[in-house]
Short mmCIF file of C-alpha atoms and ligand atoms in Angstrom, two decimals:
data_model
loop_
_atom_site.label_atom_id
_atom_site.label_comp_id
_atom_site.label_asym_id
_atom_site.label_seq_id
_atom_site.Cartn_x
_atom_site.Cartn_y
_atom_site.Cartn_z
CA UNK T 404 22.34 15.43 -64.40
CA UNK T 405 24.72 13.44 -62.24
CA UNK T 406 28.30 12.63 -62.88
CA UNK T 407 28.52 9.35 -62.43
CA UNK T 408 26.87 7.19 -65.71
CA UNK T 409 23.15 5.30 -65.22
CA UNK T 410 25.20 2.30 -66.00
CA UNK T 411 27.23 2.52 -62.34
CA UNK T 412 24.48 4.11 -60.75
CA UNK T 413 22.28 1.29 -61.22
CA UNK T 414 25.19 -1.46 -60.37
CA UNK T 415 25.36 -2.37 -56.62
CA UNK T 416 27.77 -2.79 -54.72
CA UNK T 417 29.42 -6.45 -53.97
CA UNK T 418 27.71 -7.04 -50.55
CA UNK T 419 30.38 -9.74 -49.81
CA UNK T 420 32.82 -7.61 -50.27
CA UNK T 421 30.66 -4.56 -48.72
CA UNK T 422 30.53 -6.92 -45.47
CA UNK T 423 34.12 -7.98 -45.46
CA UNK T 424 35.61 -4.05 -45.78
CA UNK T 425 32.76 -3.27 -42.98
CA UNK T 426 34.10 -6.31 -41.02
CA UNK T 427 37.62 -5.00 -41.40
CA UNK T 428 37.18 -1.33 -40.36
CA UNK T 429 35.49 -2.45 -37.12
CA UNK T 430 38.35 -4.77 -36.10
CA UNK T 431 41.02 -2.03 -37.20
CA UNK T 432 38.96 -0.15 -34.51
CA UNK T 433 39.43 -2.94 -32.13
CA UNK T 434 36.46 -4.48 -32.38
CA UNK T 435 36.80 -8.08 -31.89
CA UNK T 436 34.92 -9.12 -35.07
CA UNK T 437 35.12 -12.70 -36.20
CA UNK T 438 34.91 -12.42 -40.43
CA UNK T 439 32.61 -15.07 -41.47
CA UNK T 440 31.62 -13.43 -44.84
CA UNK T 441 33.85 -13.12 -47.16
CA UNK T 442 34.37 -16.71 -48.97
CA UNK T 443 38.35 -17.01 -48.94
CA UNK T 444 40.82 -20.03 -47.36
CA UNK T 445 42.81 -18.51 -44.34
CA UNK T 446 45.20 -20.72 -45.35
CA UNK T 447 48.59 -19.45 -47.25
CA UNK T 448 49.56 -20.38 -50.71
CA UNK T 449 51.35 -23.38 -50.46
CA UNK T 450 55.11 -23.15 -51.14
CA UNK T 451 55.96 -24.14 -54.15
CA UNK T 452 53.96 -21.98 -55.62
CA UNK T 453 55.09 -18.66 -53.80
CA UNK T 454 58.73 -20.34 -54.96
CA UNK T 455 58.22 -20.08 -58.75
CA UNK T 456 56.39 -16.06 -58.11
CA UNK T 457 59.65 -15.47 -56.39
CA UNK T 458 61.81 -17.23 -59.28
CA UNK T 459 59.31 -15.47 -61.90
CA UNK T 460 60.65 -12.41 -60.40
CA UNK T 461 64.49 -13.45 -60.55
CA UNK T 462 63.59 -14.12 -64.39
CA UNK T 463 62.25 -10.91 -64.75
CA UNK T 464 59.05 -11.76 -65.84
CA UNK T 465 58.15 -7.85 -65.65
CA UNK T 466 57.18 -7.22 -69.20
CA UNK T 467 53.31 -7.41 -70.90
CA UNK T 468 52.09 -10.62 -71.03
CA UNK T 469 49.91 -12.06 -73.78
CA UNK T 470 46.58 -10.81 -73.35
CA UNK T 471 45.08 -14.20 -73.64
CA UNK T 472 48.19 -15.89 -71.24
CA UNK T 473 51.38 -16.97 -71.49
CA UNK T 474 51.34 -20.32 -73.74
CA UNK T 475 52.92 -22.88 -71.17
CA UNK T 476 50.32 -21.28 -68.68
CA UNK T 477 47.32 -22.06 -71.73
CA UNK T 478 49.06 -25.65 -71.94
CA UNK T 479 48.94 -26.64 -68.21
CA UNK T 480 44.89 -25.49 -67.97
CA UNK T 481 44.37 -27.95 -71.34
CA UNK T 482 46.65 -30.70 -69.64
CA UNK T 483 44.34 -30.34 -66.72
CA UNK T 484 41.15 -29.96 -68.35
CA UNK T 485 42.17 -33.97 -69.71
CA UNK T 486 43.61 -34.99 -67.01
CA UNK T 487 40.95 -34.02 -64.03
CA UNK T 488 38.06 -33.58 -66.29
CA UNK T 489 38.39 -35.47 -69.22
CA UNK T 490 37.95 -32.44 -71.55
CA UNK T 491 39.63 -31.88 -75.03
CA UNK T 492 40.96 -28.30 -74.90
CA UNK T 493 43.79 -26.76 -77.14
CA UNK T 494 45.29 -23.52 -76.38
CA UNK T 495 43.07 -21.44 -78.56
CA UNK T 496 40.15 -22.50 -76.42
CA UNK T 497 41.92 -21.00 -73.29
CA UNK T 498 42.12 -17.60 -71.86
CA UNK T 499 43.33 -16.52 -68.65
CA UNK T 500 41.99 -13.55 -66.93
CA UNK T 501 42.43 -11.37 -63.81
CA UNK T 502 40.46 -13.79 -61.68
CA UNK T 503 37.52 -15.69 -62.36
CA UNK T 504 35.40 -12.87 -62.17
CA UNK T 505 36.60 -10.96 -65.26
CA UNK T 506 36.67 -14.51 -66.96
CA UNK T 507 32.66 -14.39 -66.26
CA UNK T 508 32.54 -10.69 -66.61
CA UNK T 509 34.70 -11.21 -70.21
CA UNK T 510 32.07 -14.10 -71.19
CA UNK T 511 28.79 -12.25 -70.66
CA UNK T 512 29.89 -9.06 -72.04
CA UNK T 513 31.04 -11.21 -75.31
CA UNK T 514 27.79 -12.98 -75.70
CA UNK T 515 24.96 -10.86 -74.59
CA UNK T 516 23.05 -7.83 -76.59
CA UNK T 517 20.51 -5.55 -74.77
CA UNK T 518 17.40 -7.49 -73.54
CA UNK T 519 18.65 -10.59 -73.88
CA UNK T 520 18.03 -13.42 -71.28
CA UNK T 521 20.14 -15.23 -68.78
CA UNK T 522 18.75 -17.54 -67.14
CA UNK T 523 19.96 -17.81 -62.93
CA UNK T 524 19.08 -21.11 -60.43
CA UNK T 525 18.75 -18.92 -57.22
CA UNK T 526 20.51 -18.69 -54.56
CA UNK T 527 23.42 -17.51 -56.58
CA UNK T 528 26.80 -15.92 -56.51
CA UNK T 529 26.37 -11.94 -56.00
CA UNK T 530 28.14 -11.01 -59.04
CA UNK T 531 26.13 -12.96 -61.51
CA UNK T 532 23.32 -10.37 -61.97
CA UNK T 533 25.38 -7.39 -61.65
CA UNK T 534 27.63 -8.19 -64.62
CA UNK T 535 24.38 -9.42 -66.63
CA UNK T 536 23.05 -5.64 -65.59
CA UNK T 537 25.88 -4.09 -67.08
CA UNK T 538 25.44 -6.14 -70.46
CA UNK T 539 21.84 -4.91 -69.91
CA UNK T 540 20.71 -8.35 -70.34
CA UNK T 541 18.10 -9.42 -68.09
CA UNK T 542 18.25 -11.93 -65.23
CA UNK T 543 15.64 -14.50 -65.13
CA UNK T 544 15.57 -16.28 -61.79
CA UNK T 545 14.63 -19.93 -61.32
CA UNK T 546 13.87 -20.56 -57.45
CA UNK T 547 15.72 -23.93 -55.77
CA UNK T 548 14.54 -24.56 -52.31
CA UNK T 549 16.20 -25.95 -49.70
CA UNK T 550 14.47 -29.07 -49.40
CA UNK T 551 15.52 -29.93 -52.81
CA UNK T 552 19.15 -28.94 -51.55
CA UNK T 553 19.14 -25.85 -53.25
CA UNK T 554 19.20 -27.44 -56.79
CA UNK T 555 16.82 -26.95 -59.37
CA UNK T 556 14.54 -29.53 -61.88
CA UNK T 557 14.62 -30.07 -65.49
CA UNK T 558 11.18 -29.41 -65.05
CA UNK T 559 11.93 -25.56 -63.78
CA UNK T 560 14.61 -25.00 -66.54
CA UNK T 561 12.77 -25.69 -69.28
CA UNK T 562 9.78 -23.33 -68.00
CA UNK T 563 12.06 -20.54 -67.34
CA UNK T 564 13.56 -20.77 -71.28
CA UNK T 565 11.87 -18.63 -73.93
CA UNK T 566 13.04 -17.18 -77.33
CA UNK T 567 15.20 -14.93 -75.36
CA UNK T 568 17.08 -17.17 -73.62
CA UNK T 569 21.14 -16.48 -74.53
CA UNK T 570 22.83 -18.19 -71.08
CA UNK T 571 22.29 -20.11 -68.67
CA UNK T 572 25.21 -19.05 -65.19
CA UNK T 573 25.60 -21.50 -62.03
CA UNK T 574 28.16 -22.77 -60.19
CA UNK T 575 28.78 -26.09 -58.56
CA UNK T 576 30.33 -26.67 -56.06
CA UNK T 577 27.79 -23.70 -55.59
CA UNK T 578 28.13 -20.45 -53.68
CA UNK T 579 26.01 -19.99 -51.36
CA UNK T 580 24.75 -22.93 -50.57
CA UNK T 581 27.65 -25.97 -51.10
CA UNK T 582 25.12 -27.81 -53.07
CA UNK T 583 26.81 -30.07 -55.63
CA UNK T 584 25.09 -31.58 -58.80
CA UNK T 585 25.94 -35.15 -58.90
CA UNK T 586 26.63 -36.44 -62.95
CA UNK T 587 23.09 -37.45 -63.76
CA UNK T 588 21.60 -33.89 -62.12
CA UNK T 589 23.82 -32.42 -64.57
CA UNK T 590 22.85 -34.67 -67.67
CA UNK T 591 19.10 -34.09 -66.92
CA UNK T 592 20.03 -30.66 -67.36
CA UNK T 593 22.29 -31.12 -70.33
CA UNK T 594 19.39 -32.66 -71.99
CA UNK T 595 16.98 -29.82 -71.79
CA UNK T 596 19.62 -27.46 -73.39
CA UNK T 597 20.62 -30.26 -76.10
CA UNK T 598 16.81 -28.90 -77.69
CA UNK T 599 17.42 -25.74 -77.14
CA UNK T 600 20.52 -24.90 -79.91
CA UNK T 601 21.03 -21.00 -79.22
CA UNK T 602 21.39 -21.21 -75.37
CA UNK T 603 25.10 -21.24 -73.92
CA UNK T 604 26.12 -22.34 -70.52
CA UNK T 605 28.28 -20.41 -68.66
CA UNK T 606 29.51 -23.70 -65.45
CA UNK T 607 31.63 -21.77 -62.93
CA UNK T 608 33.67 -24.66 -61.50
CA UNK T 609 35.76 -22.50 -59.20
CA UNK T 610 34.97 -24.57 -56.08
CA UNK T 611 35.86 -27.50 -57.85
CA UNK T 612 38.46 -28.95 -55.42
CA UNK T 613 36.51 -28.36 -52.27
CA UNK T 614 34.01 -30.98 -53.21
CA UNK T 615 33.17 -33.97 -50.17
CA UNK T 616 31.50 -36.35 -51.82
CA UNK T 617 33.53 -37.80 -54.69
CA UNK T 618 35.26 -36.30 -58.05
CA UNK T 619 34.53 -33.22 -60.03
CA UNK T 620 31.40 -33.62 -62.56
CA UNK T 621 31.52 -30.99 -65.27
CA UNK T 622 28.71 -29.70 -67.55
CA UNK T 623 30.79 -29.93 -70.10
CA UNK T 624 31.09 -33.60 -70.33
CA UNK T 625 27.88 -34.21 -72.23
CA UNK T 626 28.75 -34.37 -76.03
CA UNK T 627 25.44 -33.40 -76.83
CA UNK T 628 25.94 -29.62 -75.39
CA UNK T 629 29.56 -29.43 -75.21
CA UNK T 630 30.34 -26.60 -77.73
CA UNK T 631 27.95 -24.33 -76.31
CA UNK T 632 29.29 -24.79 -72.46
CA UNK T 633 32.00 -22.30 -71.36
CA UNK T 634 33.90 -23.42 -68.19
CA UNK T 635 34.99 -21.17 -65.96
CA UNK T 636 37.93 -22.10 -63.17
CA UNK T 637 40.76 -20.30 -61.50
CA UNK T 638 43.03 -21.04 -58.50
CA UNK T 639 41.69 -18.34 -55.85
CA UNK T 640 40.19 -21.22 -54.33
CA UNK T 641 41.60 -24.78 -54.92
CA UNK T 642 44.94 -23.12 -54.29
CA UNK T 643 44.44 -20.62 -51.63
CA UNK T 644 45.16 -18.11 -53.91
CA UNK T 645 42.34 -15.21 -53.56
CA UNK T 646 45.18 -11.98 -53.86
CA UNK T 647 47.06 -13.70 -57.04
CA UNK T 648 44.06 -12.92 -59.11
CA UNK T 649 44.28 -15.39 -61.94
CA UNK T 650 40.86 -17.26 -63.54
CA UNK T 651 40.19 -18.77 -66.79
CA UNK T 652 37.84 -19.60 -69.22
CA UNK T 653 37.59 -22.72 -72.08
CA UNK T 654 35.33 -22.00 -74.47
CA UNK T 655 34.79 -22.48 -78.29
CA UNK T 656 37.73 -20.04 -79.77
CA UNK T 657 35.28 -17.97 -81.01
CA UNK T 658 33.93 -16.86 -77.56
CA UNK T 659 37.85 -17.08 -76.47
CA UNK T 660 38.86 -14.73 -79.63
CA UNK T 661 36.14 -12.11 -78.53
CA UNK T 662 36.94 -12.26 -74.90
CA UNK T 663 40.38 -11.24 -75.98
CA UNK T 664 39.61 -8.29 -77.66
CA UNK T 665 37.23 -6.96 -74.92
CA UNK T 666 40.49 -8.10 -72.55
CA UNK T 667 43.44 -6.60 -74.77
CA UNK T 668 40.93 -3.19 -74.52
CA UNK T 669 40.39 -3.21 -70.66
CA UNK T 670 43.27 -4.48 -68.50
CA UNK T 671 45.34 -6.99 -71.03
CA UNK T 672 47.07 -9.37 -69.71
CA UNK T 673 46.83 -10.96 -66.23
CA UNK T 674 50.05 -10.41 -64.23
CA UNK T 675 52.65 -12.52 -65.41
CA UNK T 676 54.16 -12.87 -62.30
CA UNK T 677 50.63 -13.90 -60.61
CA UNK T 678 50.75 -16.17 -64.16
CA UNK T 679 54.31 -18.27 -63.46
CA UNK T 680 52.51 -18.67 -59.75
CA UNK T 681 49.83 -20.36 -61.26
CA UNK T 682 51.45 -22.78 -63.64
CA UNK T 683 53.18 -24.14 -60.63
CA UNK T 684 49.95 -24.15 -58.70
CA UNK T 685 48.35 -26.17 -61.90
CA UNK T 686 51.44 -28.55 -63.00
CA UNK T 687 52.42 -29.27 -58.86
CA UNK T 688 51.29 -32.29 -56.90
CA UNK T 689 47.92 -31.41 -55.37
CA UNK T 690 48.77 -32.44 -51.26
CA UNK T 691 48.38 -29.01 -50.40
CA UNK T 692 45.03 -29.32 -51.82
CA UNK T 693 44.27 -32.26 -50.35
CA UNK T 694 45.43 -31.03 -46.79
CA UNK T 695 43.28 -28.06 -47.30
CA UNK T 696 40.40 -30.38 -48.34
CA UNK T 697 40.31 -32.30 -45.26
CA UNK T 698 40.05 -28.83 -43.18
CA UNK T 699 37.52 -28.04 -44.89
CA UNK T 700 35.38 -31.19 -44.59
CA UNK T 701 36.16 -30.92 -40.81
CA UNK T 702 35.17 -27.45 -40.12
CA UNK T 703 31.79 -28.34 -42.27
CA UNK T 704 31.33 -30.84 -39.91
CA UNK T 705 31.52 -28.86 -37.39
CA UNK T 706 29.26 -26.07 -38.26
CA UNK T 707 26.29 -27.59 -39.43
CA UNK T 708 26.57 -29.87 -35.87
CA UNK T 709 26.77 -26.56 -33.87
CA UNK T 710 24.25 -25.02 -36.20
CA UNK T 711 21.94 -27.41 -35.20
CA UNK T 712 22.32 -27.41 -31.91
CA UNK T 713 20.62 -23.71 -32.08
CA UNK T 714 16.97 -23.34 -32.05
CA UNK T 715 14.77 -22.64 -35.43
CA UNK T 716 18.04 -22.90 -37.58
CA UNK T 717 17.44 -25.20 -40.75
CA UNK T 718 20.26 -26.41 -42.69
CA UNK T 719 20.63 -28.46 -45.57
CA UNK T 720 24.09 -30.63 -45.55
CA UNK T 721 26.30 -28.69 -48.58
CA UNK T 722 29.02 -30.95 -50.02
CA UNK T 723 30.88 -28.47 -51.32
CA UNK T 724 32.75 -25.04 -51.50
CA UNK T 725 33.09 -24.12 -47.81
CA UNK T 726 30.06 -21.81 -47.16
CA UNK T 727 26.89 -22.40 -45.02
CA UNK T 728 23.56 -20.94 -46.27
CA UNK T 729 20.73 -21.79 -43.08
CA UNK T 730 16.65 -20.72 -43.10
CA UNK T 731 16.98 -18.29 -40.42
CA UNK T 732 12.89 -17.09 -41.27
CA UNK T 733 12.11 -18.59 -37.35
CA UNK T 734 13.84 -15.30 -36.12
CA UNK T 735 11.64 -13.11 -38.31
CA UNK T 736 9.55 -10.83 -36.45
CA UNK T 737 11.45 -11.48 -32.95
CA UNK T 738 13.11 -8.81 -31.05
CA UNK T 739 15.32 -8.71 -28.13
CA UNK T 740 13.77 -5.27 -26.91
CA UNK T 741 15.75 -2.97 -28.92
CA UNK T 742 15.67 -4.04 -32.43
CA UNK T 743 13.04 -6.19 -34.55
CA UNK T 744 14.35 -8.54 -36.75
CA UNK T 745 12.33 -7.74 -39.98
CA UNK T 746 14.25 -9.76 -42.25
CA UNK T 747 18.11 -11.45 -42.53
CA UNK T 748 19.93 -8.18 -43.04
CA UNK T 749 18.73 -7.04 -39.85
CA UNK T 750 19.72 -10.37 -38.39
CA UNK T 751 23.28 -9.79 -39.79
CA UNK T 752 23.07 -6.70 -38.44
CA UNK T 753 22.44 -7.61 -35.02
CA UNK T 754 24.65 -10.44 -35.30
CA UNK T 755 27.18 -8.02 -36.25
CA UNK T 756 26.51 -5.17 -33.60
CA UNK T 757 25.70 -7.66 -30.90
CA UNK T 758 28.52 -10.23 -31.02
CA UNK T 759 30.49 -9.18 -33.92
CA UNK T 760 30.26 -11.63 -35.99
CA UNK T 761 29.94 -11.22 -39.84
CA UNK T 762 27.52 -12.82 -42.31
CA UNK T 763 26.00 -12.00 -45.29
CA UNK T 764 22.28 -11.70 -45.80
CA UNK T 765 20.43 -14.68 -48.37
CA UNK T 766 19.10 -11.25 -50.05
CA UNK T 767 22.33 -10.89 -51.27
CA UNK T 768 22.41 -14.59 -53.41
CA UNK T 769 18.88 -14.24 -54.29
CA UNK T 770 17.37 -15.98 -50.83
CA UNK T 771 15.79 -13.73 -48.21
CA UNK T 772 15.39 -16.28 -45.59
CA UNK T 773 19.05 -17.39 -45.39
CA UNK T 774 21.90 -16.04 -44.61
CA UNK T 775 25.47 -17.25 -45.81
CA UNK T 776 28.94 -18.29 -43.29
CA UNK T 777 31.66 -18.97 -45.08
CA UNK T 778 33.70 -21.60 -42.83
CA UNK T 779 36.72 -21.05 -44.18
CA UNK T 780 38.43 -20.35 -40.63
CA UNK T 781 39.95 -22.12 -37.77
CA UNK T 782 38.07 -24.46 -36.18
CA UNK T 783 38.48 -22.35 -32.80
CA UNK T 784 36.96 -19.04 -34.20
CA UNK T 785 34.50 -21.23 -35.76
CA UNK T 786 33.53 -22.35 -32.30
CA UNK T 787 33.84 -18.80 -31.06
CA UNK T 788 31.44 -17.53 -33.52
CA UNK T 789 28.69 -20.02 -32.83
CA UNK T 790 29.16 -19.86 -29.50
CA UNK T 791 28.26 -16.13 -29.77
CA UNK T 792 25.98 -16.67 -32.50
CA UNK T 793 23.73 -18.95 -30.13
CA UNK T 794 23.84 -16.37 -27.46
CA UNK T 795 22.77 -13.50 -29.49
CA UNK T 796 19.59 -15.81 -31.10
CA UNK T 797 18.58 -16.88 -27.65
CA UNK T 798 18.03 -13.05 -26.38
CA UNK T 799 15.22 -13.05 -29.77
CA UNK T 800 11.57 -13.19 -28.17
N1 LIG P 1475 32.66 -17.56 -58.85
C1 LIG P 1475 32.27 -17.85 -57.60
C2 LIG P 1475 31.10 -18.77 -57.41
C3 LIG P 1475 32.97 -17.32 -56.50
O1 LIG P 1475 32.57 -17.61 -55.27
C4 LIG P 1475 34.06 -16.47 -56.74
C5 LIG P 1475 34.77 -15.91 -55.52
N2 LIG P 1475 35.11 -14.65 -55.56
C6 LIG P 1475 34.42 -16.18 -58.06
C7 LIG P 1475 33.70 -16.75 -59.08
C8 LIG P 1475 35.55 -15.28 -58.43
O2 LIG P 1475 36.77 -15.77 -58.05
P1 LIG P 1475 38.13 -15.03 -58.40
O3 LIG P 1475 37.81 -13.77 -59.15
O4 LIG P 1475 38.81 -14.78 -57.10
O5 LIG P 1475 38.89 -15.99 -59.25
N1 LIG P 1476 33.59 -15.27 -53.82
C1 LIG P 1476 33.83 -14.75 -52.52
C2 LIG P 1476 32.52 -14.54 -51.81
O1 LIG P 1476 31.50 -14.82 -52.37
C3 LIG P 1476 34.71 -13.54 -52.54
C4 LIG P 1476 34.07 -12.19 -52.56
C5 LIG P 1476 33.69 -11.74 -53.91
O2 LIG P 1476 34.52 -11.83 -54.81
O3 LIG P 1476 32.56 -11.28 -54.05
O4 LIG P 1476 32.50 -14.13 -50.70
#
C-alpha cells in the first residue's frame, strides 16, 4: 500500500512547468540557461493595473470574496464578452477562478462521470488530459498534422464522436502550435456538434489577444451550439498577468452554479486583490495590449526566419499565441558521438545540456516529432538561443 492515492499517482507532472523549475535551478546554479519553455510574456503588468492592486489594498480589499467573483468584476467579463465578442452574458453565466486552469479544471470536474469521453484535437495544452484523468473520463485524441496547420476536419470530429462523447477541449489561438481557426473552420465544426445534442464544448480562448491575423472568432458565436459551449478566458496572457492568477468561465448558469459549489469547497474565492487588478485590466484601454501584440508578431517573425535557416527543421507559420511547435523527426536517430537522439525529449535534453537552452518535448502536447519554444522573450535572447540552437543541431551526424 502506498501513501499517496492511485488518483495522484497516476497524474503526471506539468512538463512545462517540470522544464521551467529545471530551467530555473540550473541558472540559480549559474548556468547560463536561456528559458524558452514555459509560455509566459516577460513583459510587466502594465500600470494601471498594478495601480488599482495597490489602491485595492488601500481599500482593504482583504476580506473573502464571493466564491463566484466580485459582481463589478462578473459585469466587466459580460461587458466584454459584447463588446469584443459579441456574446450575450449576464452575471449568473460568469465565474471567476484562480486562473484559467481551475476554470477548466472546475468545468470538467462539473460535467464529466467515470468513463465518459472527451474528445482532444492533438497537439494540445498539457493540462487537458491530466484534469480529464482525474475526472476519470477518458481522452480521445483526434490527430492534426502539420500540413493541415495543426487543425483538424469536420471529417475527423465526427469519426472520433460516439455515444460517449460528453466534451469536446481546444484552444485557439492554440498552445502548442499558434494555429488559429479562422470563422468558417469554426462553423464547420459548430455544425457537426449542432447533431450531436449531448456534447459540450469546452473553447479555451486564453490566447485570444495574441492573434496576427485579424479579430477574435469564438465558438460560441454559432446560435446553433451556443448553450452547450463554455468559454474559457483569463488575463495571464492578454495582460501579462501569469502570477495574478485570475481566469474565467461563461457558461449556461447551470454549469456556472455547479462550478461554484465544487469552487466554494476547494479554494473559494479568487483573490480579491488579484480580482480589483483584473477589472482594471478588463475595463482599461487595451495599448498595453496592443504594444505587447506587436512584440509578439515581431519576435514570431523572427523565429520561424531563423528556424528556417537551420537544416531539417519544418515549421508551419502559427498566427497566434506566441509559441513555436517545429518537426524536429530529421534529427531522429543522429548523434554527435556521445548521445543518440532517440526521440524529442532527448533532443531537449541535449539542447538543454549542450547549450542550455530550454524546450519542451511535442510528447508533452500529444506530438512526438515536435518540440515547443515559447517566444515570449527579447528579441536578443531569442537570437542567442537560435544561434546556439543551430550550433548544437549541426554537431548531429
Ligand atoms: N489554457 C492554455 C491553452 C494555456 O496555455 C494556459 C497557460 N498556462 C492556461 C490555459 C492557463 O492559464 P492561467 O491558469 O494562467 O490563467
Ligand atoms: N500555459 C503555459 C505553458 O504552456 C504555462 C505553464 C502551465 O501552466 O502549464 O507553458
Amino acid at each position: 500500500m502506498t501513501t499517496i492515492s492511485e488518483r495522484i499517482c497516476k497524474l503526471s507532472e506539468s512538463e512545462t512547468l517540470a522544464m521551467a523549475n529545471l530551467s530555473r535551478k540550473l541558472k540559480s546554479q549559474g548556468f547560463d540557461v536561456i528559458n524558452l519553455s514555459i509560455g509566459e510574456p516577460d513583459f510587466n503588468t502594465p500600470d494601471h493595473i498594478k495601480q488599482a492592486a495597490k489602491a485595492a489594498i488601500d481599500q482593504n480589499f482583504s476580506f473573502y470574496p464571493p466564491v463566484c467573483g466580485f459582481p463589478d468584476l462578473r459585469e466587466a467579463i459580460c461587458q466584454k464578452f459584447k463588446r469584443e465578442n459579441n456574446l450575450d452574458f449576464k452575471q449568473e453565466n460568469i465565474i471567476v477562478s484562480t486562473g484559467a486552469k481551475q476554470s477548466i479544471a472546475n468545468a470538467v470536474l462539473s460535467l464529466l462521470d467515470p468513463g465518459d469521453e472527451v474528445i482532444i484535437p492533438a497537439p494540445y495544452w498539457v493540462s487537458y488530459k491530466e484534469i480529464i484523468k482525474l475526472a476519470e473520463a477518458k481522452p480521445i485524441y483526434i490527430t492534426a498534422s502539420i500540413e493541415n496547420d495543426f487543425k483538424i476536419t469536420p471529417a475527423q470530429l465526427e469519426k472520433a464522436i460516439t455515444p460517449k462523447t460528453k466534451l469536446f477541449i481546444f484552444s485557439s489561438p492554440c498552445n502548442p502550435t499558434g494555429s488559429v481557426y479562422s470563422k468558417n473552420e469554426l462553423k464547420a465544426l459548430a455544425d457537426v456538434f449542432a447533431v450531436h445534442e449531448k456534447i459540450y464544448v469546452l473553447s479555451d480562448e486564453i490566447y485570444e489577444h495574441i492573434n496576427f491575423v485579424g479579430s477574435h472568432e469564438s465558438i460560441a458565436q454559432f446560435e446553433n451550439i451556443r448553450k452547450r459551449v463554455i468559454v474559457v478566458n483569463g488575463v495571464s496572457k492578454s495582460f501579462a498577468m501569469t502570477g495574478w492568477r485570475i481566469g474565467y468561465m461563461a457558461a449556461s448558469s447551470e454549469i456556472v452554479d455547479a462550478c461554484n459549489k465544487l469552487q466554494g469547497q476547494v479554494t473559494s474565492g479568487a483573490c480579491a486583490i488579484a480580482q480589483k487588478a483584473s477589472l482594471a485590466a478588463l475595463t482599461g484601454d487595451l495599448s498595453s495590449v496592443k504594444t505587447m501584440l506587436k512584440s509578439f508578431h515581431e519576435r514570431r517573425d523572427l523565429v520561424i526566419k531563423l528556424l528556417n535557416e537551420i537544416q531539417g527543421i519544418k515549421t508551419n507559420v502559427p498566427n497566434g499565441a506566441f509559441y513555436v511547435f517545429p518537426d524536429v523527426t530529421y534529427y531522429f536517430g543522429k548523434t554527435d558521438g556521445k548521445v543518440v537522439i532517440k526521440g524529442a525529449p532527448e533532443l531537449c535534453d541535449y539542447l538543454l545540456n549542450k547549450v542550455y537552452v530550454a524546450v519542451v518535448p511535442g510528447n508533452a502536447f500529444g506530438d512526438p516529432n515536435c518540440i515547443r519554444f515559447s517566444y515570449a522573450t527579447s528579441n536578443k535572447l531569442l537570437i542567442e538561443a537560435m544561434r546556439r540552437i543551430k550550433a548544437a543541431l549541426a554537431e548531429l551526424r
